Amino acid sequence: MPPEICLVAVSKFHSVESIREAYIAGQRVFGESKAQELVQKKAELPNDIQWHFIGHLQSNKIKYIAPFISMIHSIDSFKLLSEVNKVAARENRIIRCLLQIHVAEEETKFGFSPNECIDMLRGGAWRDLRNVSICGIMGMASFTDNQAQIMEEFNSLSSLFHILKEEFFTDNVAFKEISMGMSHDYPLAVKAGSTMVRVGSSIFGERVY
Ligand SMILES: *Cc1c(COP(=O)(O)O)cnc(C)c1O
């Protein structure tokens, strides 16, 4: 993997011991998808870990992760963004966030459609949120073996990123991340311009739910 790409080791459903092993091997950025699980693991692990939240985030759970979270990848509405802002203000923090974009064909995946995202940003209200920093976008490709389809979806995330950069974030150096690519498709994501890959099972093995 090119060194400039951030590897988020997705440790959801894996033990503190597995995370510690990866930590000892040098990994510092870990991704979790449930607030409670994350809080429990954090308590048992070294403080210099950067925890990324990658799952669907309910408003009432923000307070558990707000004191320490390094980045939230899964902002899927303006309402959630402003809730995060409110809790972050109480913590006196600026929380880095990514806007989750829905490009896959599955209906179950959360996120803005590209047009919803553009409309939200044109609305402009996000500019008043002083305690969140919008650092880019996150997305998932369809779960399929069709490489061309996956590539097309990653390319559409990439082009949306550049459209948003141009229209809303030209002067904002923080807006620079395209979080895309998981165990089965990260090589394609990297080809399409990913800056952050979220890899779980290739590192930790299959999850046992
Ligand atoms: C679980 C998960 C991953 C990691 O998936 P793997 O297939 O295990 O690499 C990445 N991103 C999100 C949003 C996830 O929920």
mmCIF file of C-alpha atoms and ligand atoms in Angstrom:
data_model
loop_
_atom_site.group_PDB
_atom_site.id
_atom_site.type_symbol
_atom_site.label_atom_id
_atom_site.label_comp_id
_atom_site.label_asym_id
_atom_site.label_seq_id
_atom_site.Cartn_x
_atom_site.Cartn_y
_atom_site.Cartn_z
ATOM 1 C CA MET A 1 0.000 0.000 0.000
ATOM 2 C CA PRO A 2 1.367 3.469 -0.841
ATOM 3 C CA PRO A 3 2.702 5.048 2.381
ATOM 4 C CA GLU A 4 0.645 8.229 2.012
ATOM 5 C CA ILE A 5 -2.566 6.227 2.393
ATOM 6 C CA CYS A 6 -3.913 5.935 5.922
ATOM 7 C CA LEU A 7 -4.710 2.396 6.977
ATOM 8 C CA VAL A 8 -7.614 2.236 9.398
ATOM 9 C CA ALA A 9 -7.475 -1.221 11.008
ATOM 10 C CA VAL A 10 -11.113 -2.143 11.549
ATOM 11 C CA SER A 11 -11.171 -4.031 14.825
ATOM 12 C CA LYS A 12 -14.920 -4.321 15.430
ATOM 13 C CA PHE A 13 -15.874 -7.684 16.964
ATOM 14 C CA HIS A 14 -12.194 -8.462 17.566
ATOM 15 C CA SER A 15 -10.649 -8.735 20.995
ATOM 16 C CA VAL A 16 -8.509 -6.260 22.904
ATOM 17 C CA GLU A 17 -5.708 -8.841 22.635
ATOM 18 C CA SER A 18 -5.867 -8.798 18.821
ATOM 19 C CA ILE A 19 -5.786 -5.022 18.817
ATOM 20 C CA ARG A 20 -2.836 -5.033 21.194
ATOM 21 C CA GLU A 21 -0.945 -7.356 18.843
ATOM 22 C CA ALA A 22 -1.495 -4.994 15.930
ATOM 23 C CA TYR A 23 -0.500 -2.079 18.172
ATOM 24 C CA ILE A 24 2.759 -3.766 19.090
ATOM 25 C CA ALA A 25 3.395 -4.313 15.377
ATOM 26 C CA GLY A 26 3.121 -0.522 14.973
ATOM 27 C CA GLN A 27 -0.494 0.089 13.979
ATOM 28 C CA ARG A 28 -2.001 3.206 15.616
ATOM 29 C CA VAL A 29 -5.248 3.917 13.770
ATOM 30 C CA PHE A 30 -8.188 1.637 14.554
ATOM 31 C CA GLY A 31 -11.802 1.711 13.419
ATOM 32 C CA GLU A 32 -14.843 0.627 15.391
ATOM 33 C CA SER A 33 -18.538 0.709 14.552
ATOM 34 C CA LYS A 34 -20.278 0.583 17.931
ATOM 35 C CA ALA A 35 -19.928 3.266 20.591
ATOM 36 C CA GLN A 36 -20.098 0.990 23.645
ATOM 37 C CA GLU A 37 -17.668 -1.544 22.235
ATOM 38 C CA LEU A 38 -15.278 1.267 21.375
ATOM 39 C CA VAL A 39 -15.438 2.865 24.824
ATOM 40 C CA GLN A 40 -14.742 -0.449 26.551
ATOM 41 C CA LYS A 41 -11.792 -1.253 24.312
ATOM 42 C CA LYS A 42 -10.304 2.207 24.581
ATOM 43 C CA ALA A 43 -10.216 1.909 28.373
ATOM 44 C CA GLU A 44 -7.964 -1.150 28.124
ATOM 45 C CA LEU A 45 -5.605 0.039 25.429
ATOM 46 C CA PRO A 46 -2.787 2.599 25.092
ATOM 47 C CA ASN A 47 -3.703 6.271 24.898
ATOM 48 C CA ASP A 48 -1.876 7.063 21.687
ATOM 49 C CA ILE A 49 -4.297 5.000 19.606
ATOM 50 C CA GLN A 50 -6.318 7.111 17.174
ATOM 51 C CA TRP A 51 -9.858 5.768 17.203
ATOM 52 C CA HIS A 52 -12.023 6.243 14.130
ATOM 53 C CA PHE A 53 -15.766 5.708 14.247
ATOM 54 C CA ILE A 54 -16.993 4.057 11.047
ATOM 55 C CA GLY A 55 -20.463 2.691 11.859
ATOM 56 C CA HIS A 56 -23.930 4.178 11.887
ATOM 57 C CA LEU A 57 -23.916 6.699 14.728
ATOM 58 C CA GLN A 58 -27.027 7.402 16.777
ATOM 59 C CA SER A 59 -27.291 10.889 18.256
ATOM 60 C CA ASN A 60 -27.661 9.615 21.800
ATOM 61 C CA LYS A 61 -24.296 7.778 21.534
ATOM 62 C CA ILE A 62 -22.211 10.767 20.456
ATOM 63 C CA LYS A 63 -21.472 11.759 24.031
ATOM 64 C CA TYR A 64 -19.652 8.486 24.730
ATOM 65 C CA ILE A 65 -17.101 8.929 21.965
ATOM 66 C CA ALA A 66 -16.883 12.732 21.728
ATOM 67 C CA PRO A 67 -14.177 13.146 24.398
ATOM 68 C CA PHE A 68 -11.576 11.200 22.432
ATOM 69 C CA ILE A 69 -12.687 10.229 18.921
ATOM 70 C CA SER A 70 -10.110 11.055 16.250
ATOM 71 C CA MET A 71 -12.467 10.982 13.274
ATOM 72 C CA ILE A 72 -16.102 10.099 12.536
ATOM 73 C CA HIS A 73 -16.468 8.632 9.024
ATOM 74 C CA SER A 74 -20.212 8.194 9.055
ATOM 75 C CA ILE A 75 -21.970 11.570 9.046
ATOM 76 C CA ASP A 76 -25.120 10.848 7.051
ATOM 77 C CA SER A 77 -27.295 13.883 7.763
ATOM 78 C CA PHE A 78 -26.958 17.551 8.603
ATOM 79 C CA LYS A 79 -28.815 16.816 11.831
ATOM 80 C CA LEU A 80 -26.147 14.337 12.917
ATOM 81 C CA LEU A 81 -23.382 16.773 11.972
ATOM 82 C CA SER A 82 -24.935 19.505 14.099
ATOM 83 C CA GLU A 83 -25.482 17.084 17.005
ATOM 84 C CA VAL A 84 -21.806 16.125 16.857
ATOM 85 C CA ASN A 85 -20.947 19.817 16.789
ATOM 86 C CA LYS A 86 -23.010 20.459 19.906
ATOM 87 C CA VAL A 87 -21.438 17.644 21.903
ATOM 88 C CA ALA A 88 -17.949 18.544 20.653
ATOM 89 C CA ALA A 89 -18.478 22.128 21.844
ATOM 90 C CA ARG A 90 -19.262 20.852 25.327
ATOM 91 C CA GLU A 91 -16.007 18.888 25.224
ATOM 92 C CA ASN A 92 -14.142 21.899 23.907
ATOM 93 C CA ARG A 93 -13.013 19.904 20.905
ATOM 94 C CA ILE A 94 -13.111 20.131 17.133
ATOM 95 C CA ILE A 95 -14.081 16.716 15.843
ATOM 96 C CA ARG A 96 -12.950 15.672 12.379
ATOM 97 C CA CYS A 97 -15.822 14.280 10.308
ATOM 98 C CA LEU A 98 -16.376 12.695 6.917
ATOM 99 C CA LEU A 99 -19.637 12.881 4.990
ATOM 100 C CA GLN A 100 -20.850 9.395 4.179
ATOM 101 C CA ILE A 101 -21.976 9.068 0.571
ATOM 102 C CA HIS A 102 -24.230 6.361 -0.761
ATOM 103 C CA VAL A 103 -23.107 5.108 -4.169
ATOM 104 C CA ALA A 104 -23.643 1.348 -3.810
ATOM 105 C CA GLU A 105 -26.717 -0.329 -5.205
ATOM 106 C CA GLU A 106 -27.748 -1.871 -1.871
ATOM 107 C CA GLU A 107 -30.554 0.088 -0.290
ATOM 108 C CA THR A 108 -29.478 -0.685 3.243
ATOM 109 C CA LYS A 109 -26.329 1.414 3.166
ATOM 110 C CA PHE A 110 -26.558 4.731 4.969
ATOM 111 C CA GLY A 111 -25.393 8.017 3.576
ATOM 112 C CA PHE A 112 -26.181 11.072 1.502
ATOM 113 C CA SER A 113 -26.745 10.623 -2.212
ATOM 114 C CA PRO A 114 -24.266 12.823 -4.106
ATOM 115 C CA ASN A 115 -27.047 15.341 -4.805
ATOM 116 C CA GLU A 116 -28.280 15.381 -1.215
ATOM 117 C CA CYS A 117 -24.740 16.067 -0.108
ATOM 118 C CA ILE A 118 -24.317 18.970 -2.538
ATOM 119 C CA ASP A 119 -27.700 20.397 -1.492
ATOM 120 C CA MET A 120 -26.786 20.161 2.179
ATOM 121 C CA LEU A 121 -23.522 21.997 1.576
ATOM 122 C CA ARG A 122 -25.218 24.653 -0.590
ATOM 123 C CA GLY A 123 -27.572 25.239 2.332
ATOM 124 C CA GLY A 124 -24.541 26.716 4.065
ATOM 125 C CA ALA A 125 -25.638 26.126 7.667
ATOM 126 C CA TRP A 126 -22.654 23.815 8.196
ATOM 127 C CA ARG A 127 -20.380 26.850 7.999
ATOM 128 C CA ASP A 128 -21.586 27.937 11.447
ATOM 129 C CA LEU A 129 -20.575 24.656 13.084
ATOM 130 C CA ARG A 130 -17.321 25.610 14.792
ATOM 131 C CA ASN A 131 -16.653 22.317 16.552
ATOM 132 C CA VAL A 132 -16.632 19.978 13.587
ATOM 133 C CA SER A 133 -14.160 19.943 10.740
ATOM 134 C CA ILE A 134 -15.406 18.372 7.513
ATOM 135 C CA CYS A 135 -12.353 16.508 6.236
ATOM 136 C CA GLY A 136 -13.745 14.707 3.209
ATOM 137 C CA ILE A 137 -16.078 11.895 2.261
ATOM 138 C CA MET A 138 -16.515 8.197 2.960
ATOM 139 C CA GLY A 139 -18.234 5.541 0.922
ATOM 140 C CA MET A 140 -18.649 1.853 0.287
ATOM 141 C CA ALA A 141 -18.911 0.049 -3.020
ATOM 142 C CA SER A 142 -21.547 -2.575 -3.671
ATOM 143 C CA PHE A 143 -20.825 -6.027 -2.318
ATOM 144 C CA THR A 144 -20.211 -7.745 -5.651
ATOM 145 C CA ASP A 145 -17.543 -9.575 -7.626
ATOM 146 C CA ASN A 146 -18.087 -7.233 -10.542
ATOM 147 C CA GLN A 147 -14.807 -5.301 -10.509
ATOM 148 C CA ALA A 148 -15.970 -2.861 -13.179
ATOM 149 C CA GLN A 149 -18.974 -1.901 -11.086
ATOM 150 C CA ILE A 150 -16.847 -1.461 -7.958
ATOM 151 C CA MET A 151 -14.374 0.652 -9.904
ATOM 152 C CA GLU A 152 -17.178 2.795 -11.281
ATOM 153 C CA GLU A 153 -18.574 3.400 -7.792
ATOM 154 C CA PHE A 154 -15.176 4.329 -6.384
ATOM 155 C CA ASN A 155 -14.583 6.642 -9.336
ATOM 156 C CA SER A 156 -17.891 8.359 -8.669
ATOM 157 C CA LEU A 157 -16.862 8.936 -5.040
ATOM 158 C CA SER A 158 -13.579 10.378 -6.241
ATOM 159 C CA SER A 159 -15.208 12.745 -8.703
ATOM 160 C CA LEU A 160 -17.734 13.875 -6.084
ATOM 161 C CA PHE A 161 -14.835 14.653 -3.755
ATOM 162 C CA HIS A 162 -13.256 16.898 -6.393
ATOM 163 C CA ILE A 163 -16.572 18.615 -7.137
ATOM 164 C CA LEU A 164 -17.078 19.362 -3.431
ATOM 165 C CA LYS A 165 -13.493 20.485 -3.006
ATOM 166 C CA GLU A 166 -13.893 22.905 -5.863
ATOM 167 C CA GLU A 167 -17.259 24.360 -4.842
ATOM 168 C CA PHE A 168 -17.008 24.443 -1.041
ATOM 169 C CA PHE A 169 -13.536 23.690 0.275
ATOM 170 C CA THR A 170 -10.940 25.269 -2.033
ATOM 171 C CA ASP A 171 -9.424 27.231 0.845
ATOM 172 C CA ASN A 172 -9.821 24.462 3.380
ATOM 173 C CA VAL A 173 -6.720 22.272 3.647
ATOM 174 C CA ALA A 174 -8.491 19.930 6.064
ATOM 175 C CA PHE A 175 -10.831 18.733 3.330
ATOM 176 C CA LYS A 176 -8.582 16.097 1.791
ATOM 177 C CA GLU A 177 -9.798 12.594 2.609
ATOM 178 C CA ILE A 178 -11.546 10.000 0.491
ATOM 179 C CA SER A 179 -12.222 7.076 2.808
ATOM 180 C CA MET A 180 -12.944 4.079 0.620
ATOM 181 C CA GLY A 181 -11.777 0.489 0.274
ATOM 182 C CA MET A 182 -12.277 -2.546 2.485
ATOM 183 C CA SER A 183 -10.580 -5.965 2.617
ATOM 184 C CA HIS A 184 -12.035 -7.271 -0.634
ATOM 185 C CA ASP A 185 -11.806 -4.087 -2.706
ATOM 186 C CA TYR A 186 -9.101 -1.773 -1.350
ATOM 187 C CA PRO A 187 -6.703 -2.224 -4.315
ATOM 188 C CA LEU A 188 -9.393 -0.811 -6.596
ATOM 189 C CA ALA A 189 -10.140 1.987 -4.142
ATOM 190 C CA VAL A 190 -6.470 2.966 -4.083
ATOM 191 C CA LYS A 191 -6.442 3.054 -7.892
ATOM 192 C CA ALA A 192 -9.451 5.362 -7.779
ATOM 193 C CA GLY A 193 -7.723 7.790 -5.410
ATOM 194 C CA SER A 194 -8.550 6.605 -1.903
ATOM 195 C CA THR A 195 -6.612 8.349 0.877
ATOM 196 C CA MET A 196 -7.897 6.119 3.696
ATOM 197 C CA VAL A 197 -8.713 2.442 3.528
ATOM 198 C CA ARG A 198 -10.740 0.655 6.216
ATOM 199 C CA VAL A 199 -9.499 -2.906 6.397
ATOM 200 C CA GLY A 200 -10.771 -5.441 8.917
ATOM 201 C CA SER A 201 -10.851 -9.121 8.029
ATOM 202 C CA SER A 202 -7.617 -9.090 6.000
ATOM 203 C CA ILE A 203 -5.823 -7.988 9.169
ATOM 204 C CA PHE A 204 -7.716 -9.654 11.992
ATOM 205 C CA GLY A 205 -9.392 -12.607 10.261
ATOM 206 C CA GLU A 206 -13.095 -13.229 9.836
ATOM 207 C CA ARG A 207 -15.400 -11.679 12.412
ATOM 208 C CA VAL A 208 -17.460 -13.951 14.626
ATOM 209 C CA TYR A 209 -20.762 -12.183 15.301
HETATM 210 C C1 LIG B 1 -16.659 -3.604 8.851
HETATM 211 C C2 LIG B 1 -16.367 -2.425 8.023
HETATM 212 C C3 LIG B 1 -15.174 -2.335 7.299
HETATM 213 C C4 LIG B 1 -14.135 -3.443 7.221
HETATM 214 O O1 LIG B 1 -14.611 -4.518 6.475
HETATM 215 P P1 LIG B 1 -13.649 -5.742 6.059
HETATM 216 O O2 LIG B 1 -14.388 -6.390 4.952
HETATM 217 O O3 LIG B 1 -13.538 -6.618 7.258
HETATM 218 O O4 LIG B 1 -12.349 -5.188 5.646
HETATM 219 C C5 LIG B 1 -14.939 -1.161 6.598
HETATM 220 N N1 LIG B 1 -15.808 -0.140 6.602
HETATM 221 C C6 LIG B 1 -16.966 -0.198 7.277
HETATM 222 C C7 LIG B 1 -17.878 0.973 7.243
HETATM 223 C C8 LIG B 1 -17.278 -1.336 8.013
HETATM 224 O O5 LIG B 1 -18.435 -1.374 8.680
#
